[in-house]
């Protein structure tokens, strides 16, 4: 029997803000995916993946998960010794959830009490997010659990605040002129150091104040208008959000992206924002006229993820 595929995820809104109780909107992205497989480990990729799983299984052995979410670690270790690896094309360090997909795949296969993502209660969603946070902390030092949750549920999730989250419907995409797209910064980013920079910034009162009074307000307004497909207020708040990030998230914006970020703000042809923690990987772009934005961003690798 083949194991299920787990897709990458994209944080459309809420990067960093979710740490401080902003809303978040996270969607699965099926272009990238991963699944657990067995092989004779003849390739370097398979062998390295198997070795990583061995190390990870030791970490999971020491985790004290509640009875409802226990893992069959013995089966996991046994499968690892029989050539288990994670076959994935999800790029690492790109902000699209490579570790989240792995955590989701392991939980799905080795959880003792099987859950059905279709009918998990809101309360269990919250508990599952906490469990995934513990499981993913191996990769980032600290994890909200959101990435694995999105990968596991394979549904868009609206994070209302730190306590509440729920499934949500994204407006149907259509073949219009507008688009949400990814730009490849050409370098990988590491989540840990970026989050450290954020917490350093949070020590200053001025930054805390502007994050709460401006960033979170623009972020939440973007989510609200996007879900209603109300594009004029959406782009109005998006410009403010992009400008705020340009001013305050400078260390998280890859150098290769600085100029085009500013170019978008100055021309109003498109607006950019971080995709995940930044520092490298993908950057998110939003435009009312993708053909125009594409011409202005010539030389950068782009992938459209949603049309409107």
mmCIF file of C-alpha atoms in Angstrom:
data_model
loop_
_atom_site.group_PDB
_atom_site.id
_atom_site.type_symbol
_atom_site.label_atom_id
_atom_site.label_comp_id
_atom_site.label_asym_id
_atom_site.label_seq_id
_atom_site.Cartn_x
_atom_site.Cartn_y
_atom_site.Cartn_z
ATOM 1 C CA UNK A 1 0.000 0.000 0.000
ATOM 2 C CA UNK A 2 1.434 3.387 -0.903
ATOM 3 C CA UNK A 3 1.621 6.020 1.797
ATOM 4 C CA UNK A 4 -0.312 9.270 1.355
ATOM 5 C CA UNK A 5 1.302 12.395 -0.071
ATOM 6 C CA UNK A 6 1.810 15.426 2.140
ATOM 7 C CA UNK A 7 1.891 18.795 0.452
ATOM 8 C CA UNK A 8 3.938 21.884 1.207
ATOM 9 C CA UNK A 9 2.262 24.896 2.820
ATOM 10 C CA UNK A 10 2.351 28.622 2.286
ATOM 11 C CA UNK A 11 1.710 31.224 4.976
ATOM 12 C CA UNK A 12 -0.192 33.830 2.986
ATOM 13 C CA UNK A 13 -0.525 36.090 6.037
ATOM 14 C CA UNK A 14 0.612 36.063 9.644
ATOM 15 C CA UNK A 15 4.359 35.334 9.513
ATOM 16 C CA UNK A 16 5.845 36.479 12.855
ATOM 17 C CA UNK A 17 2.559 38.198 13.771
ATOM 18 C CA UNK A 18 1.077 34.850 14.832
ATOM 19 C CA UNK A 19 3.701 34.695 17.586
ATOM 20 C CA UNK A 20 2.069 37.869 18.954
ATOM 21 C CA UNK A 21 -1.545 36.787 18.461
ATOM 22 C CA UNK A 22 -2.270 38.173 15.007
ATOM 23 C CA UNK A 23 -4.475 36.194 12.666
ATOM 24 C CA UNK A 24 -2.854 33.875 10.147
ATOM 25 C CA UNK A 25 -3.955 32.336 6.875
ATOM 26 C CA UNK A 26 -2.098 29.230 5.742
ATOM 27 C CA UNK A 27 -2.823 27.170 2.626
ATOM 28 C CA UNK A 28 -1.534 23.851 1.237
ATOM 29 C CA UNK A 29 0.572 24.020 -1.916
ATOM 30 C CA UNK A 30 0.440 20.832 -3.989
ATOM 31 C CA UNK A 31 3.335 21.695 -6.318
ATOM 32 C CA UNK A 32 5.702 20.359 -3.644
ATOM 33 C CA UNK A 33 5.057 17.138 -1.769
ATOM 34 C CA UNK A 34 6.606 14.300 0.181
ATOM 35 C CA UNK A 35 5.788 10.740 1.229
ATOM 36 C CA UNK A 36 7.366 7.974 3.313
ATOM 37 C CA UNK A 37 8.804 5.125 1.223
ATOM 38 C CA UNK A 38 11.043 2.071 1.519
ATOM 39 C CA UNK A 39 14.130 1.435 -0.583
ATOM 40 C CA UNK A 40 17.510 -0.290 -0.548
ATOM 41 C CA UNK A 41 19.001 3.173 0.178
ATOM 42 C CA UNK A 42 21.250 2.992 -2.850
ATOM 43 C CA UNK A 43 21.185 6.749 -3.506
ATOM 44 C CA UNK A 44 22.798 9.408 -1.290
ATOM 45 C CA UNK A 45 19.470 11.215 -0.955
ATOM 46 C CA UNK A 46 17.699 8.101 0.355
ATOM 47 C CA UNK A 47 20.573 7.183 2.679
ATOM 48 C CA UNK A 48 20.795 10.701 4.155
ATOM 49 C CA UNK A 49 17.042 10.818 4.661
ATOM 50 C CA UNK A 50 17.117 7.430 6.420
ATOM 51 C CA UNK A 51 19.931 8.619 8.720
ATOM 52 C CA UNK A 52 17.986 11.783 9.563
ATOM 53 C CA UNK A 53 14.967 9.653 10.420
ATOM 54 C CA UNK A 54 17.148 7.540 12.732
ATOM 55 C CA UNK A 55 18.246 10.652 14.646
ATOM 56 C CA UNK A 56 14.719 12.000 14.681
ATOM 57 C CA UNK A 57 13.332 8.723 16.056
ATOM 58 C CA UNK A 58 15.617 9.144 19.105
ATOM 59 C CA UNK A 59 14.185 12.612 19.689
ATOM 60 C CA UNK A 60 10.608 11.285 19.370
ATOM 61 C CA UNK A 61 11.385 8.456 21.843
ATOM 62 C CA UNK A 62 12.092 11.069 24.517
ATOM 63 C CA UNK A 63 8.910 13.083 23.794
ATOM 64 C CA UNK A 64 6.131 12.627 26.322
ATOM 65 C CA UNK A 65 3.020 12.919 24.143
ATOM 66 C CA UNK A 66 -0.466 12.615 25.658
ATOM 67 C CA UNK A 67 -2.204 9.221 25.307
ATOM 68 C CA UNK A 68 -4.554 10.430 22.552
ATOM 69 C CA UNK A 69 -1.581 11.307 20.340
ATOM 70 C CA UNK A 70 0.924 8.579 21.165
ATOM 71 C CA UNK A 71 3.241 7.302 18.408
ATOM 72 C CA UNK A 72 4.275 3.702 17.786
ATOM 73 C CA UNK A 73 7.994 4.488 17.945
ATOM 74 C CA UNK A 74 9.028 0.822 17.822
ATOM 75 C CA UNK A 75 7.321 0.352 14.441
ATOM 76 C CA UNK A 76 8.910 3.580 13.227
ATOM 77 C CA UNK A 77 12.405 2.434 14.262
ATOM 78 C CA UNK A 78 11.817 -0.989 12.768
ATOM 79 C CA UNK A 79 10.775 0.570 9.446
ATOM 80 C CA UNK A 80 13.842 2.826 9.502
ATOM 81 C CA UNK A 81 16.080 -0.234 9.863
ATOM 82 C CA UNK A 82 14.241 -1.705 6.851
ATOM 83 C CA UNK A 83 15.053 1.243 4.580
ATOM 84 C CA UNK A 84 12.399 3.878 5.333
ATOM 85 C CA UNK A 85 13.096 7.359 3.937
ATOM 86 C CA UNK A 86 11.135 10.528 3.174
ATOM 87 C CA UNK A 87 10.843 11.020 -0.571
ATOM 88 C CA UNK A 88 10.229 14.735 -0.995
ATOM 89 C CA UNK A 89 10.714 17.503 -3.541
ATOM 90 C CA UNK A 90 9.887 20.210 -0.968
ATOM 91 C CA UNK A 91 12.886 22.563 -0.900
ATOM 92 C CA UNK A 92 14.444 22.999 2.531
ATOM 93 C CA UNK A 93 14.941 26.516 3.883
ATOM 94 C CA UNK A 94 12.375 27.990 1.486
ATOM 95 C CA UNK A 95 9.541 28.687 3.906
ATOM 96 C CA UNK A 96 7.170 26.131 2.387
ATOM 97 C CA UNK A 97 7.128 23.563 5.185
ATOM 98 C CA UNK A 98 9.632 20.793 4.408
ATOM 99 C CA UNK A 99 9.831 19.686 8.057
ATOM 100 C CA UNK A 100 6.063 20.157 8.462
ATOM 101 C CA UNK A 101 5.308 17.618 5.744
ATOM 102 C CA UNK A 102 7.708 15.099 7.299
ATOM 103 C CA UNK A 103 6.165 15.502 10.771
ATOM 104 C CA UNK A 104 2.651 15.127 9.307
ATOM 105 C CA UNK A 105 3.648 11.990 7.371
ATOM 106 C CA UNK A 106 5.185 10.353 10.469
ATOM 107 C CA UNK A 107 2.194 11.216 12.639
ATOM 108 C CA UNK A 108 -0.273 9.902 10.073
ATOM 109 C CA UNK A 109 1.569 6.578 9.709
ATOM 110 C CA UNK A 110 2.623 5.934 13.313
ATOM 111 C CA UNK A 111 -0.043 7.515 15.539
ATOM 112 C CA UNK A 112 -1.624 4.816 17.688
ATOM 113 C CA UNK A 113 -5.140 6.348 17.650
ATOM 114 C CA UNK A 114 -5.997 7.127 14.032
ATOM 115 C CA UNK A 115 -7.646 10.489 13.355
ATOM 116 C CA UNK A 116 -9.717 11.486 10.364
ATOM 117 C CA UNK A 117 -8.712 14.986 9.202
ATOM 118 C CA UNK A 118 -12.202 15.375 7.695
ATOM 119 C CA UNK A 119 -13.939 15.464 11.064
ATOM 120 C CA UNK A 120 -11.448 16.593 13.702
ATOM 121 C CA UNK A 121 -13.205 18.842 16.227
ATOM 122 C CA UNK A 122 -12.015 22.424 16.745
ATOM 123 C CA UNK A 123 -10.768 21.431 20.211
ATOM 124 C CA UNK A 124 -8.774 18.480 18.846
ATOM 125 C CA UNK A 125 -7.324 20.708 16.114
ATOM 126 C CA UNK A 126 -5.887 22.878 18.880
ATOM 127 C CA UNK A 127 -4.456 19.865 20.732
ATOM 128 C CA UNK A 128 -3.042 18.409 17.516
ATOM 129 C CA UNK A 129 -1.332 21.728 16.731
ATOM 130 C CA UNK A 130 0.359 21.602 20.170
ATOM 131 C CA UNK A 131 1.508 17.999 19.578
ATOM 132 C CA UNK A 132 2.880 18.931 16.164
ATOM 133 C CA UNK A 133 4.673 21.887 17.789
ATOM 134 C CA UNK A 134 6.493 19.477 20.114
ATOM 135 C CA UNK A 135 7.330 17.108 17.262
ATOM 136 C CA UNK A 136 8.622 19.879 14.975
ATOM 137 C CA UNK A 137 10.666 21.616 17.690
ATOM 138 C CA UNK A 138 13.454 19.157 16.772
ATOM 139 C CA UNK A 139 13.964 21.088 13.513
ATOM 140 C CA UNK A 140 13.550 24.723 14.585
ATOM 141 C CA UNK A 141 14.113 24.852 18.340
ATOM 142 C CA UNK A 142 10.584 26.254 18.789
ATOM 143 C CA UNK A 143 7.558 25.548 16.625
ATOM 144 C CA UNK A 144 3.927 26.645 16.663
ATOM 145 C CA UNK A 145 2.939 23.315 15.074
ATOM 146 C CA UNK A 146 1.125 25.196 12.331
ATOM 147 C CA UNK A 147 3.174 23.859 9.389
ATOM 148 C CA UNK A 148 2.627 20.160 10.167
ATOM 149 C CA UNK A 149 -1.040 20.851 10.924
ATOM 150 C CA UNK A 150 -1.614 22.387 7.489
ATOM 151 C CA UNK A 151 0.297 19.551 5.815
ATOM 152 C CA UNK A 152 -1.684 16.964 7.790
ATOM 153 C CA UNK A 153 -5.118 18.522 7.223
ATOM 154 C CA UNK A 154 -4.387 19.482 3.593
ATOM 155 C CA UNK A 155 -6.922 22.313 3.962
ATOM 156 C CA UNK A 156 -6.642 26.093 4.303
ATOM 157 C CA UNK A 157 -6.578 27.071 7.977
ATOM 158 C CA UNK A 158 -7.474 30.427 9.519
ATOM 159 C CA UNK A 159 -5.645 31.102 12.763
ATOM 160 C CA UNK A 160 -7.975 33.392 14.674
ATOM 161 C CA UNK A 161 -5.576 33.916 17.610
ATOM 162 C CA UNK A 162 -3.170 31.857 19.726
ATOM 163 C CA UNK A 163 -6.030 29.802 21.124
ATOM 164 C CA UNK A 164 -8.369 29.338 18.171
ATOM 165 C CA UNK A 165 -8.045 28.080 14.635
ATOM 166 C CA UNK A 166 -10.450 26.578 12.154
ATOM 167 C CA UNK A 167 -10.793 25.331 8.591
ATOM 168 C CA UNK A 168 -11.708 28.023 6.100
ATOM 169 C CA UNK A 169 -12.727 28.252 2.449
ATOM 170 C CA UNK A 170 -10.464 30.231 0.135
ATOM 171 C CA UNK A 171 -12.369 32.066 -2.639
ATOM 172 C CA UNK A 172 -12.301 30.083 -5.878
ATOM 173 C CA UNK A 173 -9.416 31.124 -8.104
ATOM 174 C CA UNK A 174 -10.254 32.244 -11.626
ATOM 175 C CA UNK A 175 -8.260 33.113 -14.736
ATOM 176 C CA UNK A 176 -8.139 36.866 -14.212
ATOM 177 C CA UNK A 177 -5.250 39.323 -14.652
ATOM 178 C CA UNK A 178 -4.335 39.276 -10.969
ATOM 179 C CA UNK A 179 -2.131 36.724 -9.239
ATOM 180 C CA UNK A 180 -0.432 35.633 -6.061
ATOM 181 C CA UNK A 181 2.993 34.255 -6.903
ATOM 182 C CA UNK A 182 6.266 33.071 -5.423
ATOM 183 C CA UNK A 183 9.660 34.595 -6.224
ATOM 184 C CA UNK A 184 12.783 32.514 -5.678
ATOM 185 C CA UNK A 185 15.346 34.621 -3.807
ATOM 186 C CA UNK A 186 18.066 32.231 -4.985
ATOM 187 C CA UNK A 187 19.257 31.411 -1.475
ATOM 188 C CA UNK A 188 18.041 29.258 1.410
ATOM 189 C CA UNK A 189 16.968 30.753 4.714
ATOM 190 C CA UNK A 190 17.232 29.277 8.199
ATOM 191 C CA UNK A 191 14.198 29.694 10.431
ATOM 192 C CA UNK A 192 16.040 29.571 13.785
ATOM 193 C CA UNK A 193 18.300 32.629 13.311
ATOM 194 C CA UNK A 194 15.451 34.681 11.786
ATOM 195 C CA UNK A 195 13.172 33.988 14.748
ATOM 196 C CA UNK A 196 16.027 34.959 17.050
ATOM 197 C CA UNK A 197 16.325 38.335 15.267
ATOM 198 C CA UNK A 198 12.570 38.811 15.696
ATOM 199 C CA UNK A 199 12.714 38.147 19.441
ATOM 200 C CA UNK A 200 15.655 40.549 19.765
ATOM 201 C CA UNK A 201 13.565 43.219 18.045
ATOM 202 C CA UNK A 202 10.646 42.444 20.372
ATOM 203 C CA UNK A 203 12.780 43.588 23.317
ATOM 204 C CA UNK A 204 12.426 47.200 22.152
ATOM 205 C CA UNK A 205 9.187 48.910 23.100
ATOM 206 C CA UNK A 206 8.949 50.871 19.842
ATOM 207 C CA UNK A 207 9.012 47.716 17.733
ATOM 208 C CA UNK A 208 6.470 45.941 19.955
ATOM 209 C CA UNK A 209 4.162 48.941 19.681
ATOM 210 C CA UNK A 210 4.334 49.242 15.873
ATOM 211 C CA UNK A 211 3.941 45.465 15.473
ATOM 212 C CA UNK A 212 0.753 45.462 17.537
ATOM 213 C CA UNK A 213 -0.716 48.757 16.286
ATOM 214 C CA UNK A 214 0.255 48.595 12.610
ATOM 215 C CA UNK A 215 1.504 45.214 11.373
ATOM 216 C CA UNK A 216 -1.242 43.180 13.061
ATOM 217 C CA UNK A 217 -3.953 45.630 11.962
ATOM 218 C CA UNK A 218 -2.849 45.543 8.299
ATOM 219 C CA UNK A 219 -2.316 41.768 8.415
ATOM 220 C CA UNK A 220 -5.777 41.014 9.819
ATOM 221 C CA UNK A 221 -7.431 43.467 7.418
ATOM 222 C CA UNK A 222 -5.721 41.694 4.474
ATOM 223 C CA UNK A 223 -7.036 38.311 5.614
ATOM 224 C CA UNK A 224 -10.570 39.622 6.121
ATOM 225 C CA UNK A 225 -10.775 41.324 2.710
ATOM 226 C CA UNK A 226 -9.065 38.421 0.879
ATOM 227 C CA UNK A 227 -11.538 35.876 2.254
ATOM 228 C CA UNK A 228 -14.391 38.156 1.159
ATOM 229 C CA UNK A 229 -12.650 38.646 -2.210
ATOM 230 C CA UNK A 230 -12.910 42.389 -1.644
ATOM 231 C CA UNK A 231 -9.832 43.348 -3.660
ATOM 232 C CA UNK A 232 -9.680 47.148 -3.274
ATOM 233 C CA UNK A 233 -9.323 47.209 0.538
ATOM 234 C CA UNK A 234 -7.171 44.092 0.194
ATOM 235 C CA UNK A 235 -4.537 45.842 -1.941
ATOM 236 C CA UNK A 236 -4.774 49.042 0.115
ATOM 237 C CA UNK A 237 -3.856 47.168 3.305
ATOM 238 C CA UNK A 238 -1.388 44.954 1.468
ATOM 239 C CA UNK A 239 0.629 48.013 0.408
ATOM 240 C CA UNK A 240 0.775 49.178 4.042
ATOM 241 C CA UNK A 241 1.796 45.688 5.154
ATOM 242 C CA UNK A 242 4.515 45.455 2.498
ATOM 243 C CA UNK A 243 5.825 48.914 3.386
ATOM 244 C CA UNK A 244 5.844 48.071 7.094
ATOM 245 C CA UNK A 245 7.852 44.894 6.433
ATOM 246 C CA UNK A 246 10.292 46.833 4.235
ATOM 247 C CA UNK A 247 10.912 49.218 7.135
ATOM 248 C CA UNK A 248 10.908 46.773 10.063
ATOM 249 C CA UNK A 249 11.785 43.304 8.714
ATOM 250 C CA UNK A 250 14.867 44.459 6.811
ATOM 251 C CA UNK A 251 17.140 41.677 8.201
ATOM 252 C CA UNK A 252 14.637 39.042 7.058
ATOM 253 C CA UNK A 253 14.476 40.310 3.448
ATOM 254 C CA UNK A 254 17.110 38.586 1.264
ATOM 255 C CA UNK A 255 19.529 41.107 -0.285
ATOM 256 C CA UNK A 256 18.632 39.973 -3.796
ATOM 257 C CA UNK A 257 15.057 41.116 -3.134
ATOM 258 C CA UNK A 258 15.596 44.613 -1.602
ATOM 259 C CA UNK A 259 15.443 46.585 -4.822
ATOM 260 C CA UNK A 260 12.489 44.805 -6.366
ATOM 261 C CA UNK A 261 10.581 45.080 -3.069
ATOM 262 C CA UNK A 262 10.994 48.861 -3.183
ATOM 263 C CA UNK A 263 10.244 48.929 -6.917
ATOM 264 C CA UNK A 264 6.888 47.288 -6.253
ATOM 265 C CA UNK A 265 5.994 49.812 -3.553
ATOM 266 C CA UNK A 266 7.046 52.781 -5.710
ATOM 267 C CA UNK A 267 5.261 51.609 -8.863
ATOM 268 C CA UNK A 268 2.198 49.953 -7.248
ATOM 269 C CA UNK A 269 2.581 47.260 -9.935
ATOM 270 C CA UNK A 270 2.952 44.514 -7.281
ATOM 271 C CA UNK A 271 3.603 44.181 -3.559
ATOM 272 C CA UNK A 272 5.945 41.733 -1.839
ATOM 273 C CA UNK A 273 5.894 40.119 1.588
ATOM 274 C CA UNK A 274 7.777 37.406 3.440
ATOM 275 C CA UNK A 275 6.812 33.784 2.888
ATOM 276 C CA UNK A 276 7.507 32.230 6.280
ATOM 277 C CA UNK A 277 10.457 33.470 8.311
ATOM 278 C CA UNK A 278 12.441 34.989 5.422
ATOM 279 C CA UNK A 279 16.213 35.255 5.219
ATOM 280 C CA UNK A 280 16.070 33.426 1.893
ATOM 281 C CA UNK A 281 13.804 30.972 0.162
ATOM 282 C CA UNK A 282 10.602 32.245 -1.403
ATOM 283 C CA UNK A 283 9.068 35.698 -1.236
ATOM 284 C CA UNK A 284 5.350 36.179 -1.867
ATOM 285 C CA UNK A 285 4.144 38.576 -4.548
ATOM 286 C CA UNK A 286 0.655 39.989 -5.124
ATOM 287 C CA UNK A 287 -0.438 41.892 -8.206
ATOM 288 C CA UNK A 288 -3.576 43.068 -10.023
ATOM 289 C CA UNK A 289 -1.751 42.641 -13.354
ATOM 290 C CA UNK A 290 0.558 39.628 -13.460
ATOM 291 C CA UNK A 291 1.747 40.219 -17.037
ATOM 292 C CA UNK A 292 3.067 43.654 -16.029
ATOM 293 C CA UNK A 293 4.623 42.393 -12.782
ATOM 294 C CA UNK A 294 6.276 39.536 -14.655
ATOM 295 C CA UNK A 295 7.954 41.963 -17.070
ATOM 296 C CA UNK A 296 9.188 44.107 -14.163
ATOM 297 C CA UNK A 297 10.541 41.046 -12.366
ATOM 298 C CA UNK A 298 12.388 39.678 -15.356
ATOM 299 C CA UNK A 299 15.372 37.552 -14.338
ATOM 300 C CA UNK A 300 13.680 36.162 -11.215
ATOM 301 C CA UNK A 301 12.207 32.687 -11.096
ATOM 302 C CA UNK A 302 8.484 32.910 -10.365
ATOM 303 C CA UNK A 303 5.619 30.475 -9.734
ATOM 304 C CA UNK A 304 1.974 31.524 -9.800
ATOM 305 C CA UNK A 305 0.001 29.940 -6.962
ATOM 306 C CA UNK A 306 -3.397 31.652 -7.303
ATOM 307 C CA UNK A 307 -5.187 33.663 -10.012
ATOM 308 C CA UNK A 308 -7.990 36.181 -9.637
#
